[in-house]
C-alpha cells in the first residue's frame, strides 16, 4: 500500500500526460474552510499551495474550478469573500462562496413581507444579511429585549446593542418564521424568545396555544448549520449551532412534551449539497458554455459528520484531511471518505493524479 507521503509527487508528473486543450475540466473541487484552509484567523500552510495548483501553477497552466462550502456565516457573502481573499492571497468571488445561510436566498420571496426572527451573529449584522437576501421585515432578539426588558431580565443591552436595535411594538407583530442564520451569542435570550414565539403561534408574550389550534405549530423553524462542533484556533473543538439546536428543541420538548418540527440546512443536508451543485453548474456554464456534463466533484473537508457524510450521499468523491475536527487518534471517522490526506495540498494532488493519470 502506498503511504500518504508517497503521494507528494512533483507537479510535472501530476500534469505531464494531460492534454492542454479541454472542453470542460474533468474534475472540480469544493472546499470546507475552517479546519481545511483556516484554523481560526490563521491560514494553514498547505492552503495557499493547494489553491496555487488549482489556479494554474502547473506546467500546463491548467485552471480547475472550485467552490467554498462552509457551515460558517454571520456576515454577507461579499464581505466574507473580501476577507478570505486577503487571507488566502487569491481572489474569491461571491459566485464561488456558499455559507450556511446563503441557501436562504431561495426562501426570501416566500417571506419577503412577513415578519421573521433572525438569530445569530453580532448586533444587527445578520438582520442586514437577511435584508440583502430580500427579507423586508426582519427582527432579532435584541429588538425584542429593548421593547420589553423583562422578556429576559438576565441581560441588559450595551450601548452598541441598544444602538443596533429596531423599534417595534412586538405585542402587535405575529412572526411567521424563525431563521437561525448563525451561531447565537446569547443562548438564554434566544431560547426564551424563540420558545415564546413557537408556543404562541408567533406573538411574544401571547398565551400558549393548545394543540389543535389553527395556529399551533404554524411558525416555521429553520436551522442553517447542524454542526455540533467546529474547529477554531482553540486547542479543542468548540460548540456550534448544532448544540444550540439541541438546547432549544429539548427546552421546547420539556415545556410541551412533544417535538417541534424544523427545517435543517447546511452540511450534510441534501438541500445544501444540491444547492452547491447548482452553483457549481452555473459557474461552469458561465466559463465553458452550456450543455456539458458535470465533472467529478471532490469535497475536501475535516468533519466526517458534515463534509464527508454529505459528499458521499451526493455521489461526490470525498477527501478527509487531518488538520481540523477529525482526529485519527480518536478512532475511525463516522463516515468513510474516498480518501484520507494529511492536508489540503495533499488532497488536491491526490485527486488530480487520480483523474488525470493515463490521459
JSON list of N, CA and C in Angstrom, two decimals, residues 290-325:
[
{"chain": "A", "resi": 290, "resn": "UNK", "atom": "N", "xyz": [-22.92, 26.05, -22.12]},
{"chain": "A", "resi": 290, "resn": "UNK", "atom": "CA", "xyz": [-23.97, 25.15, -21.65]},
{"chain": "A", "resi": 290, "resn": "UNK", "atom": "C", "xyz": [-23.87, 23.79, -22.35]},
{"chain": "A", "resi": 291, "resn": "UNK", "atom": "N", "xyz": [-24.56, 22.82, -21.78]},
{"chain": "A", "resi": 291, "resn": "UNK", "atom": "CA", "xyz": [-24.72, 21.54, -22.45]},
{"chain": "A", "resi": 291, "resn": "UNK", "atom": "C", "xyz": [-23.68, 20.49, -22.13]},
{"chain": "A", "resi": 292, "resn": "UNK", "atom": "N", "xyz": [-22.75, 20.78, -21.24]},
{"chain": "A", "resi": 292, "resn": "UNK", "atom": "CA", "xyz": [-21.72, 19.81, -20.89]},
{"chain": "A", "resi": 292, "resn": "UNK", "atom": "C", "xyz": [-22.15, 19.01, -19.66]},
{"chain": "A", "resi": 293, "resn": "UNK", "atom": "N", "xyz": [-21.62, 17.83, -19.54]},
{"chain": "A", "resi": 293, "resn": "UNK", "atom": "CA", "xyz": [-21.88, 17.04, -18.34]},
{"chain": "A", "resi": 293, "resn": "UNK", "atom": "C", "xyz": [-21.05, 17.58, -17.18]},
{"chain": "A", "resi": 294, "resn": "UNK", "atom": "N", "xyz": [-21.49, 17.28, -15.96]},
{"chain": "A", "resi": 294, "resn": "UNK", "atom": "CA", "xyz": [-20.76, 17.72, -14.78]},
{"chain": "A", "resi": 294, "resn": "UNK", "atom": "C", "xyz": [-19.49, 16.89, -14.60]},
{"chain": "A", "resi": 295, "resn": "UNK", "atom": "N", "xyz": [-18.40, 17.53, -14.23]},
{"chain": "A", "resi": 295, "resn": "UNK", "atom": "CA", "xyz": [-17.19, 16.78, -13.90]},
{"chain": "A", "resi": 295, "resn": "UNK", "atom": "C", "xyz": [-17.35, 16.08, -12.55]},
{"chain": "A", "resi": 296, "resn": "UNK", "atom": "N", "xyz": [-16.42, 15.21, -12.23]},
{"chain": "A", "resi": 296, "resn": "UNK", "atom": "CA", "xyz": [-16.43, 14.60, -10.90]},
{"chain": "A", "resi": 296, "resn": "UNK", "atom": "C", "xyz": [-16.11, 15.68, -9.87]},
{"chain": "A", "resi": 297, "resn": "UNK", "atom": "N", "xyz": [-16.90, 15.72, -8.81]},
{"chain": "A", "resi": 297, "resn": "UNK", "atom": "CA", "xyz": [-16.72, 16.72, -7.76]},
{"chain": "A", "resi": 297, "resn": "UNK", "atom": "C", "xyz": [-16.01, 16.10, -6.58]},
{"chain": "A", "resi": 298, "resn": "UNK", "atom": "N", "xyz": [-14.97, 16.77, -6.09]},
{"chain": "A", "resi": 298, "resn": "UNK", "atom": "CA", "xyz": [-14.23, 16.33, -4.91]},
{"chain": "A", "resi": 298, "resn": "UNK", "atom": "C", "xyz": [-14.50, 17.28, -3.76]},
{"chain": "A", "resi": 299, "resn": "UNK", "atom": "N", "xyz": [-15.07, 16.76, -2.69]},
{"chain": "A", "resi": 299, "resn": "UNK", "atom": "CA", "xyz": [-15.27, 17.53, -1.47]},
{"chain": "A", "resi": 299, "resn": "UNK", "atom": "C", "xyz": [-14.09, 17.29, -0.55]},
{"chain": "A", "resi": 300, "resn": "UNK", "atom": "N", "xyz": [-13.44, 18.38, -0.12]},
{"chain": "A", "resi": 300, "resn": "UNK", "atom": "CA", "xyz": [-12.33, 18.27, 0.82]},
{"chain": "A", "resi": 300, "resn": "UNK", "atom": "C", "xyz": [-12.76, 18.91, 2.13]},
{"chain": "A", "resi": 301, "resn": "UNK", "atom": "N", "xyz": [-12.82, 18.11, 3.19]},
{"chain": "A", "resi": 301, "resn": "UNK", "atom": "CA", "xyz": [-13.29, 18.60, 4.47]},
{"chain": "A", "resi": 301, "resn": "UNK", "atom": "C", "xyz": [-12.59, 17.95, 5.64]},
{"chain": "A", "resi": 302, "resn": "UNK", "atom": "N", "xyz": [-12.86, 18.48, 6.82]},
{"chain": "A", "resi": 302, "resn": "UNK", "atom": "CA", "xyz": [-12.23, 17.98, 8.04]},
{"chain": "A", "resi": 302, "resn": "UNK", "atom": "C", "xyz": [-13.22, 17.34, 9.00]},
{"chain": "A", "resi": 303, "resn": "UNK", "atom": "N", "xyz": [-14.52, 17.42, 8.67]},
{"chain": "A", "resi": 303, "resn": "UNK", "atom": "CA", "xyz": [-15.56, 16.93, 9.57]},
{"chain": "A", "resi": 303, "resn": "UNK", "atom": "C", "xyz": [-16.29, 15.75, 8.94]},
{"chain": "A", "resi": 304, "resn": "UNK", "atom": "N", "xyz": [-16.06, 14.53, 9.42]},
{"chain": "A", "resi": 304, "resn": "UNK", "atom": "CA", "xyz": [-16.72, 13.37, 8.82]},
{"chain": "A", "resi": 304, "resn": "UNK", "atom": "C", "xyz": [-18.24, 13.47, 8.83]},
{"chain": "A", "resi": 305, "resn": "UNK", "atom": "N", "xyz": [-18.81, 14.02, 9.92]},
{"chain": "A", "resi": 305, "resn": "UNK", "atom": "CA", "xyz": [-20.26, 14.05, 10.08]},
{"chain": "A", "resi": 305, "resn": "UNK", "atom": "C", "xyz": [-20.94, 15.02, 9.13]},
{"chain": "A", "resi": 306, "resn": "UNK", "atom": "N", "xyz": [-20.24, 16.04, 8.67]},
{"chain": "A", "resi": 306, "resn": "UNK", "atom": "CA", "xyz": [-20.87, 17.01, 7.77]},
{"chain": "A", "resi": 306, "resn": "UNK", "atom": "C", "xyz": [-20.28, 16.95, 6.37]},
{"chain": "A", "resi": 307, "resn": "UNK", "atom": "N", "xyz": [-18.98, 17.18, 6.24]},
{"chain": "A", "resi": 307, "resn": "UNK", "atom": "CA", "xyz": [-18.34, 17.22, 4.93]},
{"chain": "A", "resi": 307, "resn": "UNK", "atom": "C", "xyz": [-18.41, 15.87, 4.21]},
{"chain": "A", "resi": 308, "resn": "UNK", "atom": "N", "xyz": [-18.03, 14.82, 4.90]},
{"chain": "A", "resi": 308, "resn": "UNK", "atom": "CA", "xyz": [-17.91, 13.51, 4.26]},
{"chain": "A", "resi": 308, "resn": "UNK", "atom": "C", "xyz": [-19.27, 12.85, 4.09]},
{"chain": "A", "resi": 309, "resn": "UNK", "atom": "N", "xyz": [-20.10, 12.88, 5.11]},
{"chain": "A", "resi": 309, "resn": "UNK", "atom": "CA", "xyz": [-21.43, 12.30, 5.01]},
{"chain": "A", "resi": 309, "resn": "UNK", "atom": "C", "xyz": [-22.22, 12.93, 3.87]},
{"chain": "A", "resi": 310, "resn": "UNK", "atom": "N", "xyz": [-22.20, 14.25, 3.78]},
{"chain": "A", "resi": 310, "resn": "UNK", "atom": "CA", "xyz": [-22.94, 14.94, 2.74]},
{"chain": "A", "resi": 310, "resn": "UNK", "atom": "C", "xyz": [-22.42, 14.66, 1.35]},
{"chain": "A", "resi": 311, "resn": "UNK", "atom": "N", "xyz": [-21.10, 14.66, 1.20]},
{"chain": "A", "resi": 311, "resn": "UNK", "atom": "CA", "xyz": [-20.50, 14.40, -0.10]},
{"chain": "A", "resi": 311, "resn": "UNK", "atom": "C", "xyz": [-20.79, 12.99, -0.58]},
{"chain": "A", "resi": 312, "resn": "UNK", "atom": "N", "xyz": [-20.67, 12.03, 0.32]},
{"chain": "A", "resi": 312, "resn": "UNK", "atom": "CA", "xyz": [-20.95, 10.64, -0.06]},
{"chain": "A", "resi": 312, "resn": "UNK", "atom": "C", "xyz": [-22.39, 10.48, -0.50]},
{"chain": "A", "resi": 313, "resn": "UNK", "atom": "N", "xyz": [-23.31, 11.08, 0.22]},
{"chain": "A", "resi": 313, "resn": "UNK", "atom": "CA", "xyz": [-24.73, 10.97, -0.12]},
{"chain": "A", "resi": 313, "resn": "UNK", "atom": "C", "xyz": [-25.05, 11.64, -1.46]},
{"chain": "A", "resi": 314, "resn": "UNK", "atom": "N", "xyz": [-24.29, 12.70, -1.79]},
{"chain": "A", "resi": 314, "resn": "UNK", "atom": "CA", "xyz": [-24.50, 13.42, -3.05]},
{"chain": "A", "resi": 314, "resn": "UNK", "atom": "C", "xyz": [-23.85, 12.72, -4.23]},
{"chain": "A", "resi": 315, "resn": "UNK", "atom": "N", "xyz": [-23.08, 11.67, -3.98]},
{"chain": "A", "resi": 315, "resn": "UNK", "atom": "CA", "xyz": [-22.39, 10.97, -5.05]},
{"chain": "A", "resi": 315, "resn": "UNK", "atom": "C", "xyz": [-21.09, 11.62, -5.45]},
{"chain": "A", "resi": 316, "resn": "UNK", "atom": "N", "xyz": [-20.57, 12.52, -4.60]},
{"chain": "A", "resi": 316, "resn": "UNK", "atom": "CA", "xyz": [-19.28, 13.14, -4.85]},
{"chain": "A", "resi": 316, "resn": "UNK", "atom": "C", "xyz": [-18.16, 12.27, -4.29]},
{"chain": "A", "resi": 317, "resn": "UNK", "atom": "N", "xyz": [-16.95, 12.49, -4.75]},
{"chain": "A", "resi": 317, "resn": "UNK", "atom": "CA", "xyz": [-15.79, 11.92, -4.09]},
{"chain": "A", "resi": 317, "resn": "UNK", "atom": "C", "xyz": [-15.49, 12.77, -2.86]},
{"chain": "A", "resi": 318, "resn": "UNK", "atom": "N", "xyz": [-14.96, 12.14, -1.83]},
{"chain": "A", "resi": 318, "resn": "UNK", "atom": "CA", "xyz": [-14.72, 12.87, -0.58]},
{"chain": "A", "resi": 318, "resn": "UNK", "atom": "C", "xyz": [-13.31, 12.60, -0.06]},
{"chain": "A", "resi": 319, "resn": "UNK", "atom": "N", "xyz": [-12.68, 13.66, 0.41]},
{"chain": "A", "resi": 319, "resn": "UNK", "atom": "CA", "xyz": [-11.34, 13.54, 0.98]},
{"chain": "A", "resi": 319, "resn": "UNK", "atom": "C", "xyz": [-11.35, 14.18, 2.37]},
{"chain": "A", "resi": 320, "resn": "UNK", "atom": "N", "xyz": [-10.94, 13.41, 3.35]},
{"chain": "A", "resi": 320, "resn": "UNK", "atom": "CA", "xyz": [-10.93, 13.85, 4.75]},
{"chain": "A", "resi": 320, "resn": "UNK", "atom": "C", "xyz": [-9.51, 14.23, 5.14]},
{"chain": "A", "resi": 321, "resn": "UNK", "atom": "N", "xyz": [-9.32, 15.48, 5.58]},
{"chain": "A", "resi": 321, "resn": "UNK", "atom": "CA", "xyz": [-8.00, 15.93, 6.00]},
{"chain": "A", "resi": 321, "resn": "UNK", "atom": "C", "xyz": [-7.89, 15.91, 7.52]},
{"chain": "A", "resi": 322, "resn": "UNK", "atom": "N", "xyz": [-6.66, 15.94, 7.99]},
{"chain": "A", "resi": 322, "resn": "UNK", "atom": "CA", "xyz": [-6.39, 15.75, 9.42]},
{"chain": "A", "resi": 322, "resn": "UNK", "atom": "C", "xyz": [-5.97, 17.05, 10.11]},
{"chain": "A", "resi": 323, "resn": "UNK", "atom": "N", "xyz": [-6.42, 18.18, 9.57]},
{"chain": "A", "resi": 323, "resn": "UNK", "atom": "CA", "xyz": [-6.00, 19.47, 10.12]},
{"chain": "A", "resi": 323, "resn": "UNK", "atom": "C", "xyz": [-7.10, 20.18, 10.88]},
{"chain": "A", "resi": 324, "resn": "UNK", "atom": "N", "xyz": [-8.23, 19.48, 11.13]},
{"chain": "A", "resi": 324, "resn": "UNK", "atom": "CA", "xyz": [-9.35, 20.12, 11.78]},
{"chain": "A", "resi": 324, "resn": "UNK", "atom": "C", "xyz": [-10.03, 19.25, 12.81]},
{"chain": "A", "resi": 325, "resn": "UNK", "atom": "N", "xyz": [-11.34, 19.09, 12.67]},
{"chain": "A", "resi": 325, "resn": "UNK", "atom": "CA", "xyz": [-12.14, 18.34, 13.65]},
{"chain": "A", "resi": 325, "resn": "UNK", "atom": "C", "xyz": [-11.72, 16.88, 13.73]}
]
